[in-house]
Amino acid sequence: MAGGSGERFFPLSRQRRPKQLLPLLGDGKTLLEHTLVRCSAVVPPEHILIVTSPPLQQPIAALLGSTIPRDNIIAEPAKRNTAGCLTLAAALIGLIEPDALIAAIPADHYISDTDRFAELLGAAFDFARAHETIVTFGMRPMRPETGYGYIELGTSLGNGFYRVASFREKPDYATAALFLERGTFRWNSGMFVYRLDVFERELGSHAPSFGRAIPLLRQAYRDGNTQLLAKTFGELPNISIDYALMERTTAIAVLEADFAWDDLGAWDAVRRIIPPDSSGTVTIGNVLSLDTSTATLANYAERQMLLCALGVRDIVAVVTDDVVMLCPADRVQEVRRIVEHLRANGMDRWL
């Protein structure tokens, strides 16, 4: 799933180069490339589909070269969130392999241990193959995080698998702290594994508008009917797969995952990936930091430019060639408001 916009990583993340196409981990590789490496340890590259938006189809093809077949980079006719993305993928995969096992993996996450990820993904495939059940990955919380949804563990099914007792929306801080204290809640990673037939059955039962769309989308792909494809997909609700299906179905289990994971949702995630200095400040690029504490100072400008900070604390400062963005460290989840303001006021040149 590579169609996200990464708006909370503005101004580095833009329409033509969103978060998944950025080398945020400091090693020169984009998040999408890291994701492909992880998945290729379990699934051959020719069986990997990348679903993205039309403007990103060509940049992704140029980035990946011959890593995966060009035809495996699929453009969505419209933005319809993860429910639309996975419905479109199901329609296309059904033409290729009706008995498919599918892993739905976001392209823009950080995972520390590729080998452990591959091991647990294999276990999830085995469980989904043997049971008529969708599998999701639950990550053990490391802090009271208000930016993630949570999964409450139910009865143990053995080998790290549990029934899902409930899904919980992004909580306030007090509720997140309570979830952490109880020890029976896991972060919702947004990664899912399922048999194609089970996915289609559950969509039909719990999200019928998506279930009805699959045969029409499949027909459109089979016949090369771009009008039917655009019309059918465009009529789908713009909602996440969690809202559409996962929070409604009972045919779901959670696999507890023990690798370090982060969805890299906003600028505070940088501090969890890149170690801060003794003052608690993270610096990226050409930066001068004096008497600064617990700040994130990131200079991504390609032209000669110095980012200087003196006597500040608890801020995020990001510099690109055309935008400087400042915000308090505790408001990074609101950076999307800047993007919304630019869009609403016709300032698209900055997007």
mmCIF file of C-alpha atoms in Angstrom:
data_model
loop_
_atom_site.group_PDB
_atom_site.id
_atom_site.type_symbol
_atom_site.label_atom_id
_atom_site.label_comp_id
_atom_site.label_asym_id
_atom_site.label_seq_id
_atom_site.Cartn_x
_atom_site.Cartn_y
_atom_site.Cartn_z
ATOM 1 C CA MET A 1 0.000 0.000 0.000
ATOM 2 C CA ALA A 2 1.919 3.015 -1.318
ATOM 3 C CA GLY A 3 -0.675 5.673 -2.042
ATOM 4 C CA GLY A 4 -0.478 7.740 1.143
ATOM 5 C CA SER A 5 0.334 11.432 1.171
ATOM 6 C CA GLY A 6 2.333 11.676 4.413
ATOM 7 C CA GLU A 7 1.015 15.165 5.103
ATOM 8 C CA ARG A 8 2.238 15.237 8.711
ATOM 9 C CA PHE A 9 5.790 15.065 7.319
ATOM 10 C CA PHE A 10 5.365 18.370 5.481
ATOM 11 C CA PRO A 11 7.393 20.156 4.149
ATOM 12 C CA LEU A 12 9.677 17.228 3.296
ATOM 13 C CA SER A 13 6.761 15.055 2.177
ATOM 14 C CA ARG A 14 5.025 16.561 -0.877
ATOM 15 C CA GLN A 15 2.467 15.456 -3.437
ATOM 16 C CA ARG A 16 5.115 14.345 -5.939
ATOM 17 C CA ARG A 17 7.408 12.835 -3.310
ATOM 18 C CA PRO A 18 5.433 11.696 -0.272
ATOM 19 C CA LYS A 19 6.736 9.921 2.794
ATOM 20 C CA GLN A 20 7.096 6.456 1.267
ATOM 21 C CA LEU A 21 9.504 7.850 -1.342
ATOM 22 C CA LEU A 22 11.744 9.554 1.222
ATOM 23 C CA PRO A 23 14.983 8.187 2.760
ATOM 24 C CA LEU A 24 13.856 8.930 6.310
ATOM 25 C CA LEU A 25 15.993 6.262 7.984
ATOM 26 C CA GLY A 26 19.253 8.001 7.125
ATOM 27 C CA ASP A 27 20.743 5.249 4.946
ATOM 28 C CA GLY A 28 19.809 6.615 1.527
ATOM 29 C CA LYS A 29 17.056 4.055 0.902
ATOM 30 C CA THR A 30 13.425 5.106 0.690
ATOM 31 C CA LEU A 31 10.833 3.591 3.000
ATOM 32 C CA LEU A 32 9.296 1.823 -0.003
ATOM 33 C CA GLU A 33 12.626 0.194 -0.843
ATOM 34 C CA HIS A 34 12.991 -1.022 2.741
ATOM 35 C CA THR A 35 9.483 -2.482 2.601
ATOM 36 C CA LEU A 36 10.246 -4.347 -0.621
ATOM 37 C CA VAL A 37 13.402 -5.837 0.901
ATOM 38 C CA ARG A 38 11.393 -7.124 3.874
ATOM 39 C CA CYS A 39 8.601 -8.577 1.769
ATOM 40 C CA SER A 40 10.979 -10.124 -0.769
ATOM 41 C CA ALA A 41 12.398 -12.293 2.005
ATOM 42 C CA VAL A 42 9.070 -14.171 1.998
ATOM 43 C CA VAL A 43 7.391 -13.458 -1.348
ATOM 44 C CA PRO A 44 9.122 -13.448 -4.763
ATOM 45 C CA PRO A 45 9.273 -9.931 -6.282
ATOM 46 C CA GLU A 46 7.061 -10.915 -9.212
ATOM 47 C CA HIS A 47 4.259 -11.638 -6.704
ATOM 48 C CA ILE A 48 4.452 -8.195 -5.083
ATOM 49 C CA LEU A 49 1.910 -5.564 -6.140
ATOM 50 C CA ILE A 50 2.354 -1.893 -5.324
ATOM 51 C CA VAL A 51 -0.906 0.065 -5.260
ATOM 52 C CA THR A 52 -0.400 3.813 -5.445
ATOM 53 C CA SER A 53 -1.831 7.029 -6.894
ATOM 54 C CA PRO A 54 -1.470 7.901 -10.603
ATOM 55 C CA PRO A 55 1.106 10.708 -10.070
ATOM 56 C CA LEU A 56 3.380 8.295 -8.192
ATOM 57 C CA GLN A 57 3.223 5.388 -10.624
ATOM 58 C CA GLN A 58 6.066 6.628 -12.833
ATOM 59 C CA PRO A 59 8.333 7.881 -9.997
ATOM 60 C CA ILE A 60 7.989 4.506 -8.266
ATOM 61 C CA ALA A 61 8.777 2.667 -11.502
ATOM 62 C CA ALA A 62 11.874 4.845 -11.983
ATOM 63 C CA LEU A 63 12.971 4.304 -8.381
ATOM 64 C CA LEU A 64 12.621 0.520 -8.440
ATOM 65 C CA GLY A 65 13.809 -0.155 -11.978
ATOM 66 C CA SER A 66 13.740 -3.880 -12.625
ATOM 67 C CA THR A 67 13.258 -4.817 -8.952
ATOM 68 C CA ILE A 68 9.643 -5.773 -9.642
ATOM 69 C CA PRO A 69 7.730 -5.958 -12.940
ATOM 70 C CA ARG A 70 6.460 -2.595 -14.175
ATOM 71 C CA ASP A 71 2.936 -4.004 -14.536
ATOM 72 C CA ASN A 72 2.898 -4.746 -10.801
ATOM 73 C CA ILE A 73 2.749 -1.024 -9.999
ATOM 74 C CA ILE A 74 -0.988 -0.319 -9.976
ATOM 75 C CA ALA A 75 -2.552 3.148 -10.015
ATOM 76 C CA GLU A 76 -5.818 3.714 -8.148
ATOM 77 C CA PRO A 77 -8.402 5.615 -10.231
ATOM 78 C CA ALA A 78 -9.154 7.821 -7.195
ATOM 79 C CA LYS A 79 -8.188 8.174 -3.542
ATOM 80 C CA ARG A 80 -10.346 5.782 -1.536
ATOM 81 C CA ASN A 81 -8.154 5.073 1.501
ATOM 82 C CA THR A 82 -7.003 1.582 2.461
ATOM 83 C CA ALA A 83 -10.417 -0.043 2.003
ATOM 84 C CA GLY A 84 -10.433 0.996 -1.638
ATOM 85 C CA CYS A 85 -6.790 0.058 -2.077
ATOM 86 C CA LEU A 86 -7.273 -3.498 -0.817
ATOM 87 C CA THR A 87 -10.537 -3.954 -2.718
ATOM 88 C CA LEU A 88 -8.807 -2.963 -5.950
ATOM 89 C CA ALA A 89 -5.906 -5.302 -5.198
ATOM 90 C CA ALA A 90 -8.292 -8.176 -4.435
ATOM 91 C CA ALA A 91 -10.071 -7.689 -7.751
ATOM 92 C CA LEU A 92 -6.831 -7.806 -9.710
ATOM 93 C CA ILE A 93 -5.224 -10.633 -7.745
ATOM 94 C CA GLY A 94 -8.338 -12.753 -8.260
ATOM 95 C CA LEU A 95 -7.709 -12.688 -12.007
ATOM 96 C CA ILE A 96 -4.154 -13.918 -11.513
ATOM 97 C CA GLU A 97 -4.461 -16.360 -8.610
ATOM 98 C CA PRO A 98 -7.983 -17.061 -7.277
ATOM 99 C CA ASP A 99 -6.597 -19.099 -4.354
ATOM 100 C CA ALA A 100 -4.153 -16.406 -3.296
ATOM 101 C CA LEU A 101 -2.873 -15.668 0.176
ATOM 102 C CA ILE A 102 -2.393 -11.930 0.569
ATOM 103 C CA ALA A 103 -0.294 -9.799 2.897
ATOM 104 C CA ALA A 104 -1.399 -6.161 2.979
ATOM 105 C CA ILE A 105 1.655 -4.159 4.067
ATOM 106 C CA PRO A 106 1.966 -0.345 4.288
ATOM 107 C CA ALA A 107 4.948 0.960 2.334
ATOM 108 C CA ASP A 108 6.012 3.604 4.835
ATOM 109 C CA HIS A 109 6.660 1.829 8.148
ATOM 110 C CA TYR A 110 9.879 1.195 10.066
ATOM 111 C CA ILE A 111 10.622 -2.380 11.173
ATOM 112 C CA SER A 112 13.871 -3.138 12.958
ATOM 113 C CA ASP A 113 14.389 -6.845 12.310
ATOM 114 C CA THR A 114 13.831 -8.072 8.759
ATOM 115 C CA ASP A 115 14.509 -11.704 9.670
ATOM 116 C CA ARG A 116 12.002 -11.705 12.526
ATOM 117 C CA PHE A 117 9.441 -9.928 10.350
ATOM 118 C CA ALA A 118 9.868 -12.611 7.681
ATOM 119 C CA GLU A 119 9.483 -15.354 10.288
ATOM 120 C CA LEU A 120 6.249 -13.908 11.683
ATOM 121 C CA LEU A 121 4.872 -13.120 8.234
ATOM 122 C CA GLY A 122 5.409 -16.771 7.331
ATOM 123 C CA ALA A 123 3.588 -17.816 10.508
ATOM 124 C CA ALA A 124 0.707 -15.483 9.637
ATOM 125 C CA PHE A 125 0.490 -16.987 6.144
ATOM 126 C CA ASP A 126 0.343 -20.485 7.627
ATOM 127 C CA PHE A 127 -2.374 -19.503 10.113
ATOM 128 C CA ALA A 128 -4.463 -17.706 7.496
ATOM 129 C CA ARG A 129 -4.128 -20.648 5.118
ATOM 130 C CA ALA A 130 -5.289 -23.144 7.736
ATOM 131 C CA HIS A 131 -8.115 -21.043 9.189
ATOM 132 C CA GLU A 132 -10.851 -18.946 7.633
ATOM 133 C CA THR A 133 -9.472 -15.979 9.522
ATOM 134 C CA ILE A 134 -7.827 -12.650 8.788
ATOM 135 C CA VAL A 135 -4.585 -12.096 10.714
ATOM 136 C CA THR A 136 -3.347 -8.710 11.883
ATOM 137 C CA PHE A 137 -0.107 -7.852 13.663
ATOM 138 C CA GLY A 138 -0.294 -6.374 17.154
ATOM 139 C CA MET A 139 2.737 -4.457 18.415
ATOM 140 C CA ARG A 140 3.518 -4.292 22.131
ATOM 141 C CA PRO A 141 3.120 -0.629 23.224
ATOM 142 C CA MET A 142 6.310 1.081 24.354
ATOM 143 C CA ARG A 143 4.707 4.352 25.496
ATOM 144 C CA PRO A 144 1.234 5.941 25.906
ATOM 145 C CA GLU A 145 0.838 6.692 22.188
ATOM 146 C CA THR A 146 -2.170 8.778 21.112
ATOM 147 C CA GLY A 147 -1.393 8.558 17.394
ATOM 148 C CA TYR A 148 -2.136 4.833 17.014
ATOM 149 C CA GLY A 149 -5.218 2.682 17.237
ATOM 150 C CA TYR A 150 -5.167 -0.228 19.684
ATOM 151 C CA ILE A 151 -6.212 -3.886 19.663
ATOM 152 C CA GLU A 152 -7.400 -5.573 22.845
ATOM 153 C CA LEU A 153 -6.195 -9.167 23.098
ATOM 154 C CA GLY A 154 -8.803 -11.852 23.607
ATOM 155 C CA THR A 155 -8.416 -15.589 24.186
ATOM 156 C CA SER A 156 -5.049 -17.118 23.321
ATOM 157 C CA LEU A 157 -5.046 -19.344 20.236
ATOM 158 C CA GLY A 158 -1.478 -20.514 20.820
ATOM 159 C CA ASN A 159 1.883 -19.652 19.245
ATOM 160 C CA GLY A 160 1.417 -15.922 19.740
ATOM 161 C CA PHE A 161 -2.029 -15.730 18.117
ATOM 162 C CA TYR A 162 -5.055 -14.311 19.959
ATOM 163 C CA ARG A 163 -8.671 -13.624 19.246
ATOM 164 C CA VAL A 164 -9.413 -9.912 18.902
ATOM 165 C CA ALA A 165 -11.490 -8.723 21.856
ATOM 166 C CA SER A 166 -11.920 -5.205 20.463
ATOM 167 C CA PHE A 167 -10.433 -2.461 18.340
ATOM 168 C CA ARG A 168 -9.993 0.933 19.985
ATOM 169 C CA GLU A 169 -9.687 4.246 18.184
ATOM 170 C CA LYS A 170 -6.764 6.601 18.801
ATOM 171 C CA PRO A 171 -7.106 7.392 22.533
ATOM 172 C CA ASP A 172 -6.347 10.452 24.606
ATOM 173 C CA TYR A 173 -3.196 10.334 26.722
ATOM 174 C CA ALA A 174 -4.888 9.117 29.905
ATOM 175 C CA THR A 175 -6.582 6.251 28.070
ATOM 176 C CA ALA A 176 -3.361 5.329 26.264
ATOM 177 C CA ALA A 177 -1.565 5.233 29.623
ATOM 178 C CA LEU A 178 -4.292 2.933 30.965
ATOM 179 C CA PHE A 179 -3.920 0.626 27.951
ATOM 180 C CA LEU A 180 -0.177 0.474 28.582
ATOM 181 C CA GLU A 181 -0.680 -0.299 32.268
ATOM 182 C CA ARG A 182 -3.189 -3.092 31.622
ATOM 183 C CA GLY A 183 -0.809 -4.958 29.354
ATOM 184 C CA THR A 184 -3.553 -6.543 27.241
ATOM 185 C CA PHE A 185 -3.567 -3.941 24.466
ATOM 186 C CA ARG A 186 -1.386 -3.846 21.376
ATOM 187 C CA TRP A 187 -0.803 -1.164 18.796
ATOM 188 C CA ASN A 188 -2.729 -1.717 15.575
ATOM 189 C CA SER A 189 0.001 -1.969 12.935
ATOM 190 C CA GLY A 190 -2.294 -1.794 9.909
ATOM 191 C CA MET A 191 -0.712 -4.974 8.477
ATOM 192 C CA PHE A 192 -3.048 -7.820 7.510
ATOM 193 C CA VAL A 193 -2.748 -11.339 6.101
ATOM 194 C CA TYR A 194 -5.697 -13.251 4.628
ATOM 195 C CA ARG A 195 -6.945 -15.692 2.062
ATOM 196 C CA LEU A 196 -8.525 -13.932 -0.881
ATOM 197 C CA ASP A 197 -11.751 -15.923 -0.572
ATOM 198 C CA VAL A 198 -12.060 -15.068 3.136
ATOM 199 C CA PHE A 199 -11.450 -11.382 2.458
ATOM 200 C CA GLU A 200 -14.115 -11.291 -0.252
ATOM 201 C CA ARG A 201 -16.586 -13.178 1.929
ATOM 202 C CA GLU A 202 -16.091 -10.851 4.885
ATOM 203 C CA LEU A 203 -16.320 -7.747 2.698
ATOM 204 C CA GLY A 204 -19.595 -9.031 1.323
ATOM 205 C CA SER A 205 -20.967 -9.525 4.842
ATOM 206 C CA HIS A 206 -19.694 -6.382 6.567
ATOM 207 C CA ALA A 207 -18.879 -3.876 3.814
ATOM 208 C CA PRO A 208 -21.265 -4.808 0.987
ATOM 209 C CA SER A 209 -20.510 -1.778 -1.177
ATOM 210 C CA PHE A 210 -16.899 -2.976 -1.394
ATOM 211 C CA GLY A 211 -17.921 -6.609 -1.800
ATOM 212 C CA ARG A 212 -20.209 -5.752 -4.716
ATOM 213 C CA ALA A 213 -17.449 -3.733 -6.356
ATOM 214 C CA ILE A 214 -14.961 -6.600 -6.638
ATOM 215 C CA PRO A 215 -16.606 -8.507 -9.543
ATOM 216 C CA LEU A 216 -17.195 -5.228 -11.393
ATOM 217 C CA LEU A 217 -13.577 -4.151 -10.928
ATOM 218 C CA ARG A 218 -12.442 -7.609 -11.984
ATOM 219 C CA GLN A 219 -14.572 -7.368 -15.125
ATOM 220 C CA ALA A 220 -13.155 -3.917 -15.854
ATOM 221 C CA TYR A 221 -9.584 -5.215 -15.603
ATOM 222 C CA ARG A 222 -10.409 -8.293 -17.691
ATOM 223 C CA ASP A 223 -12.031 -6.226 -20.448
ATOM 224 C CA GLY A 224 -9.677 -3.244 -20.257
ATOM 225 C CA ASN A 225 -12.706 -1.061 -19.516
ATOM 226 C CA THR A 226 -11.196 2.035 -17.897
ATOM 227 C CA GLN A 227 -14.579 3.781 -17.671
ATOM 228 C CA LEU A 228 -16.119 0.953 -15.658
ATOM 229 C CA LEU A 229 -13.001 0.819 -13.497
ATOM 230 C CA ALA A 230 -13.102 4.544 -12.713
ATOM 231 C CA LYS A 231 -16.873 4.611 -12.155
ATOM 232 C CA THR A 232 -16.970 1.565 -9.876
ATOM 233 C CA PHE A 233 -13.960 2.600 -7.839
ATOM 234 C CA GLY A 234 -15.032 6.234 -7.639
ATOM 235 C CA GLU A 235 -18.361 5.254 -6.071
ATOM 236 C CA LEU A 236 -16.676 3.505 -3.126
ATOM 237 C CA PRO A 237 -16.657 5.233 0.278
ATOM 238 C CA ASN A 238 -13.376 6.906 1.219
ATOM 239 C CA ILE A 239 -12.696 4.958 4.424
ATOM 240 C CA SER A 240 -9.989 2.792 5.951
ATOM 241 C CA ILE A 241 -10.088 -0.991 5.901
ATOM 242 C CA ASP A 242 -10.242 -0.866 9.708
ATOM 243 C CA TYR A 243 -13.545 1.044 9.656
ATOM 244 C CA ALA A 244 -14.920 -0.850 6.660
ATOM 245 C CA LEU A 245 -14.128 -4.381 7.783
ATOM 246 C CA MET A 246 -11.626 -5.164 10.516
ATOM 247 C CA GLU A 247 -13.603 -3.580 13.357
ATOM 248 C CA ARG A 248 -16.778 -5.389 12.239
ATOM 249 C CA THR A 249 -15.694 -8.929 11.417
ATOM 250 C CA THR A 250 -15.294 -11.711 13.968
ATOM 251 C CA ALA A 251 -13.133 -13.719 11.569
ATOM 252 C CA ILE A 252 -9.945 -12.037 12.711
ATOM 253 C CA ALA A 253 -6.994 -12.947 14.920
ATOM 254 C CA VAL A 254 -4.036 -10.901 16.101
ATOM 255 C CA LEU A 255 -0.446 -12.141 16.050
ATOM 256 C CA GLU A 256 1.719 -10.545 18.706
ATOM 257 C CA ALA A 257 4.865 -9.197 17.017
ATOM 258 C CA ASP A 258 8.055 -8.588 18.966
ATOM 259 C CA PHE A 259 10.165 -6.594 16.499
ATOM 260 C CA ALA A 260 10.567 -2.839 16.901
ATOM 261 C CA TRP A 261 8.012 -1.042 14.745
ATOM 262 C CA ASP A 262 6.981 2.527 14.008
ATOM 263 C CA ASP A 263 4.467 3.832 11.491
ATOM 264 C CA LEU A 264 6.551 7.010 11.077
ATOM 265 C CA GLY A 265 3.399 9.058 11.229
ATOM 266 C CA ALA A 266 4.832 12.474 12.098
ATOM 267 C CA TRP A 267 8.053 14.307 12.889
ATOM 268 C CA ASP A 268 8.225 12.963 16.443
ATOM 269 C CA ALA A 269 8.990 9.538 14.933
ATOM 270 C CA VAL A 270 12.380 10.813 13.758
ATOM 271 C CA ARG A 271 13.499 10.992 17.381
ATOM 272 C CA ARG A 272 12.687 7.311 17.822
ATOM 273 C CA ILE A 273 14.776 6.271 14.816
ATOM 274 C CA ILE A 274 17.746 8.676 14.924
ATOM 275 C CA PRO A 275 19.419 8.871 18.361
ATOM 276 C CA PRO A 276 19.442 12.382 19.888
ATOM 277 C CA ASP A 277 22.607 13.992 21.260
ATOM 278 C CA SER A 278 23.314 14.571 24.952
ATOM 279 C CA SER A 279 20.922 17.535 25.007
ATOM 280 C CA GLY A 280 18.108 15.438 23.573
ATOM 281 C CA THR A 281 18.330 17.175 20.201
ATOM 282 C CA VAL A 282 18.255 15.416 16.832
ATOM 283 C CA THR A 283 20.079 17.187 14.014
ATOM 284 C CA ILE A 284 19.869 16.253 10.343
ATOM 285 C CA GLY A 285 21.866 17.968 7.626
ATOM 286 C CA ASN A 286 23.670 21.315 7.894
ATOM 287 C CA VAL A 287 22.681 22.442 11.401
ATOM 288 C CA LEU A 288 24.247 24.597 14.139
ATOM 289 C CA SER A 289 22.662 23.935 17.527
ATOM 290 C CA LEU A 290 23.689 26.004 20.588
ATOM 291 C CA ASP A 291 22.135 25.688 24.043
ATOM 292 C CA THR A 292 19.261 23.789 22.461
ATOM 293 C CA SER A 293 17.437 20.897 24.095
ATOM 294 C CA THR A 294 14.880 18.246 23.117
ATOM 295 C CA ALA A 295 14.523 19.675 19.620
ATOM 296 C CA THR A 296 14.398 18.162 16.148
ATOM 297 C CA LEU A 297 16.377 20.286 13.687
ATOM 298 C CA ALA A 298 16.299 18.944 10.132
ATOM 299 C CA ASN A 299 17.876 20.704 7.169
ATOM 300 C CA TYR A 300 17.067 18.982 3.883
ATOM 301 C CA ALA A 301 17.872 21.955 1.628
ATOM 302 C CA GLU A 302 19.957 20.886 -1.351
ATOM 303 C CA ARG A 303 21.397 24.359 -1.829
ATOM 304 C CA GLN A 304 23.905 25.818 0.624
ATOM 305 C CA MET A 305 21.909 26.780 3.689
ATOM 306 C CA LEU A 306 22.621 26.621 7.419
ATOM 307 C CA LEU A 307 19.904 26.015 10.005
ATOM 308 C CA CYS A 308 20.904 27.741 13.268
ATOM 309 C CA ALA A 309 19.153 27.310 16.604
ATOM 310 C CA LEU A 310 20.048 29.123 19.837
ATOM 311 C CA GLY A 311 18.471 28.608 23.229
ATOM 312 C CA VAL A 312 15.336 26.853 22.036
ATOM 313 C CA ARG A 313 13.737 23.690 23.329
ATOM 314 C CA ASP A 314 10.897 21.344 22.486
ATOM 315 C CA ILE A 315 10.554 22.492 18.879
ATOM 316 C CA VAL A 316 10.651 20.912 15.448
ATOM 317 C CA ALA A 317 12.319 22.920 12.681
ATOM 318 C CA VAL A 318 12.422 21.559 9.132
ATOM 319 C CA VAL A 319 14.076 23.307 6.190
ATOM 320 C CA THR A 320 13.713 22.432 2.510
ATOM 321 C CA ASP A 321 14.699 24.458 -0.554
ATOM 322 C CA ASP A 322 11.415 26.369 -0.560
ATOM 323 C CA VAL A 323 9.779 26.015 2.880
ATOM 324 C CA VAL A 324 10.778 26.482 6.521
ATOM 325 C CA MET A 325 8.419 24.850 9.022
ATOM 326 C CA LEU A 326 8.450 25.424 12.797
ATOM 327 C CA CYS A 327 6.150 23.939 15.392
ATOM 328 C CA PRO A 328 6.159 22.926 19.063
ATOM 329 C CA ALA A 329 7.297 19.341 19.513
ATOM 330 C CA ASP A 330 4.003 18.399 21.160
ATOM 331 C CA ARG A 331 1.966 19.554 18.134
ATOM 332 C CA VAL A 332 3.586 17.597 15.317
ATOM 333 C CA GLN A 333 0.372 15.605 14.814
ATOM 334 C CA GLU A 334 -1.212 18.902 13.689
ATOM 335 C CA VAL A 335 1.250 19.637 10.865
ATOM 336 C CA ARG A 336 -1.404 18.393 8.455
ATOM 337 C CA ARG A 337 -3.309 21.610 9.255
ATOM 338 C CA ILE A 338 -0.639 23.539 7.357
ATOM 339 C CA VAL A 339 -1.223 21.408 4.279
ATOM 340 C CA GLU A 340 -4.984 21.822 4.605
ATOM 341 C CA HIS A 341 -4.600 25.607 4.877
ATOM 342 C CA LEU A 342 -2.371 25.779 1.796
ATOM 343 C CA ARG A 343 -4.815 23.665 -0.194
ATOM 344 C CA ALA A 344 -7.870 25.649 0.934
ATOM 345 C CA ASN A 345 -6.249 28.963 0.023
ATOM 346 C CA GLY A 346 -4.996 28.078 -3.444
ATOM 347 C CA MET A 347 -1.351 27.856 -2.393
ATOM 348 C CA ASP A 348 -0.771 24.610 -4.276
ATOM 349 C CA ARG A 349 2.750 25.546 -5.377
ATOM 350 C CA TRP A 350 3.935 24.651 -1.874
ATOM 351 C CA LEU A 351 2.199 21.280 -1.834
#
